Tab-separated table of C-alpha atoms in Angstrom:
chain	number	residue	atom	x	y	z
A	1	MET	CA	9.560	29.211	-69.797
A	2	SER	CA	11.854	26.328	-69.305
A	3	THR	CA	15.081	26.634	-67.292
A	4	THR	CA	18.308	25.742	-69.081
A	5	PRO	CA	21.305	24.182	-66.962
A	6	GLN	CA	23.193	27.387	-67.396
A	7	ASP	CA	20.431	29.413	-65.679
A	8	THR	CA	19.803	27.155	-62.716
A	9	ALA	CA	21.987	29.053	-60.351
A	10	ALA	CA	19.955	32.177	-61.019
A	11	CYS	CA	16.792	30.522	-59.769
A	12	PRO	CA	16.377	31.177	-55.994
A	13	SER	CA	15.670	28.272	-53.798
A	14	THR	CA	12.136	28.045	-52.437
A	15	HIS	CA	13.623	26.536	-49.198
A	16	ALA	CA	15.880	29.334	-48.262
A	17	PRO	CA	14.730	29.463	-44.560
A	18	ALA	CA	15.468	25.758	-44.155
A	19	ASP	CA	18.864	26.143	-45.932
A	20	ALA	CA	19.816	29.050	-43.543
A	21	MET	CA	18.695	27.120	-40.584
A	22	ALA	CA	20.877	24.218	-41.672
A	23	GLY	CA	23.886	26.549	-41.600
A	24	TRP	CA	23.091	28.009	-38.227
A	25	VAL	CA	22.356	24.593	-36.691
A	26	CYS	CA	25.771	23.474	-38.039
A	27	LEU	CA	27.457	26.269	-36.308
A	28	LEU	CA	25.712	25.336	-33.063
A	29	GLY	CA	26.690	21.744	-33.603
A	30	ILE	CA	30.405	22.680	-33.856
A	31	ILE	CA	30.160	24.608	-30.658
A	32	CYS	CA	28.438	21.644	-28.854
A	33	PHE	CA	30.878	19.182	-30.180
A	34	GLY	CA	33.914	21.406	-29.238
A	35	ILE	CA	32.630	21.877	-25.632
A	36	GLY	CA	31.842	18.263	-25.302
A	37	PHE	CA	34.953	16.685	-26.848
A	38	TRP	CA	37.537	19.271	-25.790
A	39	LEU	CA	36.391	20.833	-22.510
A	40	LEU	CA	34.355	18.114	-20.899
A	41	MET	CA	36.021	15.053	-22.244
A	42	GLY	CA	39.409	16.491	-22.284
A	43	PHE	CA	40.517	14.675	-25.448
A	44	VAL	CA	42.439	17.550	-26.887
A	45	PRO	CA	45.346	16.518	-27.035
A	46	PRO	CA	44.458	12.866	-27.510
A	47	PRO	CA	46.144	10.077	-25.385
A	48	SER	CA	49.391	8.953	-26.874
A	49	PRO	CA	49.139	5.738	-28.949
A	50	ALA	CA	52.579	4.784	-27.335
A	51	SER	CA	51.103	4.869	-23.739
A	52	ASP	CA	50.705	1.632	-21.817
A	53	ALA	CA	47.406	0.366	-20.544
A	54	PRO	CA	47.408	1.873	-16.924
A	55	ASP	CA	48.166	5.245	-18.414
A	56	VAL	CA	45.455	5.074	-20.871
A	57	ALA	CA	42.947	3.714	-18.411
A	58	SER	CA	43.720	6.582	-15.894
A	59	ARG	CA	43.130	9.199	-18.697
A	60	TYR	CA	39.459	7.993	-18.944
A	61	LEU	CA	38.710	6.951	-15.337
A	62	ASP	CA	40.118	10.154	-13.754
A	63	ASN	CA	37.494	12.065	-15.617
A	64	THR	CA	34.530	9.537	-15.726
A	65	MET	CA	31.677	12.183	-15.329
A	66	GLY	CA	33.344	14.480	-17.820
A	67	VAL	CA	33.535	11.777	-20.479
A	68	ARG	CA	29.877	10.792	-19.913
A	69	LEU	CA	28.480	14.352	-20.076
A	70	GLY	CA	30.917	15.352	-22.925
A	71	THR	CA	29.726	12.280	-24.922
A	72	VAL	CA	26.068	13.481	-24.596
A	73	LEU	CA	26.925	16.902	-25.780
A	74	ALA	CA	29.244	15.817	-28.548
A	75	LEU	CA	26.536	13.381	-29.737
A	76	LEU	CA	24.171	16.251	-30.152
A	77	GLY	CA	26.688	18.439	-31.894
A	78	ALA	CA	27.610	15.680	-34.462
A	79	THR	CA	23.912	15.254	-35.157
A	80	LEU	CA	23.262	18.956	-35.713
A	81	ILE	CA	25.992	19.102	-38.457
A	82	LEU	CA	24.063	16.692	-40.655
A	83	PRO	CA	21.501	19.095	-42.148
A	84	LEU	CA	24.294	21.080	-43.654
A	85	PHE	CA	25.286	18.216	-45.938
A	86	ALA	CA	21.658	17.984	-47.042
A	87	ALA	CA	21.593	21.727	-47.757
A	88	MET	CA	24.874	21.254	-49.738
A	89	SER	CA	23.429	18.505	-51.899
A	90	ALA	CA	20.510	20.776	-52.718
A	91	ALA	CA	22.813	23.678	-53.594
A	92	MET	CA	24.938	21.367	-55.794
A	93	LEU	CA	21.752	20.445	-57.793
A	94	ARG	CA	21.371	24.088	-58.634
A	95	MET	CA	24.756	24.133	-60.400
A	96	SER	CA	24.925	24.037	-64.179
A	97	THR	CA	26.091	20.365	-64.160
A	98	ARG	CA	23.163	19.296	-62.011
A	99	SER	CA	25.031	15.978	-61.270
A	100	TYR	CA	23.035	13.724	-58.981
A	101	THR	CA	26.027	11.554	-58.796
A	102	LEU	CA	28.158	14.209	-57.232
A	103	ALA	CA	25.307	15.479	-54.953
A	104	LEU	CA	24.424	12.100	-53.750
A	105	THR	CA	28.049	11.042	-53.282
A	106	GLN	CA	28.635	14.131	-51.109
A	107	LEU	CA	25.556	13.366	-48.995
A	108	ALA	CA	26.552	9.742	-48.681
A	109	CYS	CA	30.143	10.535	-47.554
A	110	GLY	CA	28.825	13.136	-45.173
A	111	VAL	CA	26.531	10.603	-43.455
A	112	ILE	CA	29.540	8.223	-43.112
A	113	ALA	CA	31.665	10.971	-41.911
A	114	LEU	CA	29.378	11.823	-39.070
A	115	ALA	CA	28.377	8.175	-38.378
A	116	LEU	CA	31.980	7.395	-37.522
A	117	PRO	CA	32.369	9.904	-34.694
A	118	ILE	CA	29.081	8.933	-33.269
A	119	ILE	CA	30.134	5.378	-33.014
A	120	VAL	CA	33.426	6.506	-31.507
A	121	LEU	CA	31.579	8.597	-28.935
A	122	MET	CA	29.671	5.549	-27.888
A	123	LEU	CA	32.889	3.693	-27.549
A	124	TYR	CA	34.169	6.433	-25.173
A	125	ALA	CA	30.971	6.094	-23.223
A	126	THR	CA	31.431	2.264	-23.048
A	127	LEU	CA	34.910	2.823	-21.661
A	128	VAL	CA	33.691	4.615	-18.570
A	129	PHE	CA	30.280	2.931	-18.218
A	130	ARG	CA	31.884	0.134	-16.046
A	131	PRO	CA	34.888	1.621	-14.377
A	132	GLU	CA	35.830	-1.812	-13.015
A	133	ARG	CA	36.981	-2.931	-16.505
A	134	SER	CA	40.592	-4.098	-16.723
A	135	ALA	CA	43.120	-1.545	-17.998
A	136	GLU	CA	43.775	-3.960	-20.970
A	137	ASP	CA	40.213	-3.936	-22.047
A	138	ILE	CA	40.022	-0.113	-21.803
A	139	LEU	CA	43.231	0.112	-23.903
A	140	LEU	CA	41.584	-2.136	-26.489
A	141	LEU	CA	38.502	0.000	-26.765
A	142	SER	CA	40.557	3.186	-26.786
A	143	ASP	CA	42.762	2.011	-29.610
A	144	PHE	CA	39.673	1.012	-31.584
A	145	ALA	CA	37.992	4.421	-30.929
A	146	TRP	CA	41.025	6.492	-31.883
A	147	LEU	CA	41.858	4.530	-34.880
A	148	MET	CA	38.371	4.794	-36.159
A	149	LEU	CA	38.179	8.500	-35.525
A	150	VAL	CA	41.390	9.456	-37.146
A	151	ALA	CA	42.427	6.760	-39.674
A	152	VAL	CA	38.999	6.385	-41.618
A	153	ALA	CA	39.800	9.532	-43.511
A	154	PRO	CA	38.753	8.586	-47.183
A	155	PRO	CA	34.969	9.329	-46.740
A	156	PRO	CA	35.273	12.942	-45.548
A	157	ALA	CA	38.125	13.368	-48.056
A	158	LEU	CA	35.937	12.108	-50.888
A	159	GLN	CA	33.138	14.456	-49.648
A	160	ALA	CA	35.285	17.530	-49.778
A	161	LEU	CA	36.782	16.492	-53.128
A	162	THR	CA	33.226	16.084	-54.578
A	163	ILE	CA	32.086	19.365	-53.497
A	164	GLY	CA	35.327	21.005	-54.909
A	165	LEU	CA	34.830	19.248	-58.278
A	166	ALA	CA	31.141	20.452	-58.469
A	167	VAL	CA	32.050	24.003	-57.580
A	168	LEU	CA	34.813	24.189	-60.154
A	169	THR	CA	32.815	22.716	-62.896
A	170	ASP	CA	29.778	25.037	-62.386
A	171	LYS	CA	29.822	27.211	-65.475
A	172	SER	CA	26.671	29.247	-64.562
A	173	GLN	CA	26.771	32.975	-65.231
A	174	ARG	CA	26.139	33.404	-61.544
A	175	PRO	CA	27.842	30.432	-59.826
A	176	VAL	CA	26.215	29.058	-56.766
A	177	PHE	CA	29.592	29.168	-54.778
A	178	PRO	CA	32.829	31.276	-55.397
A	179	ARG	CA	35.581	29.382	-57.192
A	180	TRP	CA	37.906	29.849	-54.284
A	181	PHE	CA	35.659	27.597	-52.265
A	182	GLY	CA	36.181	24.832	-54.900
A	183	PHE	CA	40.034	24.995	-54.565
A	184	PHE	CA	39.577	25.299	-50.825
A	185	CYS	CA	37.516	21.928	-50.849
A	186	ILE	CA	40.149	20.172	-52.954
A	187	TRP	CA	42.948	21.059	-50.423
A	188	VAL	CA	40.727	20.085	-47.542
A	189	GLY	CA	40.104	16.640	-49.085
A	190	ILE	CA	43.915	16.116	-49.667
A	191	LEU	CA	44.813	17.193	-46.054
A	192	PHE	CA	42.404	14.743	-44.520
A	193	LEU	CA	44.154	11.749	-46.138
A	194	PRO	CA	47.278	11.646	-43.898
A	195	GLY	CA	45.017	10.485	-41.075
A	196	MET	CA	45.042	6.922	-42.739
A	197	PHE	CA	48.591	6.405	-41.817
A	198	ALA	CA	47.841	6.468	-38.115
A	199	ILE	CA	47.223	2.727	-38.565
A	200	LEU	CA	51.024	2.365	-39.076
A	201	PHE	CA	52.594	4.657	-36.461
A	202	LYS	CA	52.464	5.052	-32.655
A	203	THR	CA	54.697	8.136	-32.688
A	204	GLY	CA	55.488	10.979	-34.887
A	205	PRO	CA	53.440	13.246	-37.195
A	206	PHE	CA	51.372	10.264	-38.588
A	207	ALA	CA	50.386	8.857	-35.139
A	208	TRP	CA	46.885	9.616	-34.126
A	209	ASP	CA	48.059	12.356	-31.914
A	210	GLY	CA	50.450	13.710	-34.520
A	211	LEU	CA	50.412	16.874	-36.570
A	212	LEU	CA	49.590	15.390	-39.913
A	213	ALA	CA	47.122	12.875	-38.718
A	214	PHE	CA	45.270	14.691	-35.950
A	215	TRP	CA	45.934	18.326	-35.534
A	216	LEU	CA	45.983	19.416	-39.159
A	217	PRO	CA	43.119	17.370	-40.463
A	218	PHE	CA	40.847	18.221	-37.381
A	219	GLY	CA	41.647	21.929	-37.526
A	220	VAL	CA	40.948	21.928	-41.237
A	221	PHE	CA	37.809	19.881	-40.816
A	222	PHE	CA	36.030	22.272	-38.481
A	223	GLY	CA	37.366	25.288	-40.387
A	224	TRP	CA	35.872	23.812	-43.515
A	225	LEU	CA	32.537	23.139	-41.778
A	226	GLY	CA	32.338	26.697	-40.599
A	227	THR	CA	33.123	28.150	-43.962
A	228	THR	CA	30.584	25.750	-45.580
A	229	ALA	CA	27.937	26.880	-43.041
A	230	TRP	CA	28.631	30.543	-43.741
A	231	LEU	CA	28.375	30.133	-47.541
A	232	ILE	CA	25.116	28.197	-47.221
A	233	ILE	CA	23.742	30.962	-44.970
A	234	SER	CA	24.929	33.613	-47.464
A	235	LEU	CA	23.259	31.663	-50.296
A	236	ALA	CA	20.108	31.517	-48.556
A	237	GLY	CA	20.142	35.160	-47.861
A	238	SER	CA	20.696	35.844	-51.432
A	239	ASP	CA	17.585	33.685	-52.323
A	240	ARG	CA	15.376	35.537	-49.983
A	241	ALA	CA	16.541	38.788	-51.389
A	242	ALA	CA	15.929	37.519	-54.973
A	243	ALA	CA	12.470	36.154	-54.109
């Protein structure tokens, strides 16, 4: 018997173990990234964009080994998050809309959103690879890294908005995800956007160390990842039970 779009959510995935693994691996990735970026590299809070070259250089050179080891762990963590976005695209294709445009847009934005911090992490590694660099060169690389990390907010914002739109337009009798998650994703996408203004400010809430550009988006981002991973794991559990 053929499956109508309205019935697609009722069909359990045949890849539930892999979907669940994607969720658990993402949670492990969040932990690895947090340990590397926060505890080892010491980048929370970030260096102030208003600091001069000697101050910025000392922030990195006083913790050379921590930055190096933290980069390795954070690179691993960022990579482990990627399977979650693939699992999300697969889940989106089970919704009544079955929109490949939304599913592929989400996946493409997710790849970009993870590629950016990977590039940024390599810039941090470059900063401490040759400690004899001039303070001005370190400042230049540091500015580039932090602006790329914070200000390139549209890709993850579009990713969250795309998921939110897909969830809210899913008219299945048994929706893949609860509607509250759709509204949550919409708000997440909106809260990512103030990071763009870090390009314009060196102090205040829109600077790359400010409340609206750094603290709020980054807190929301990892909370959103954790919530998404939990929902994917729950969905996989439901699929196994229905199989």
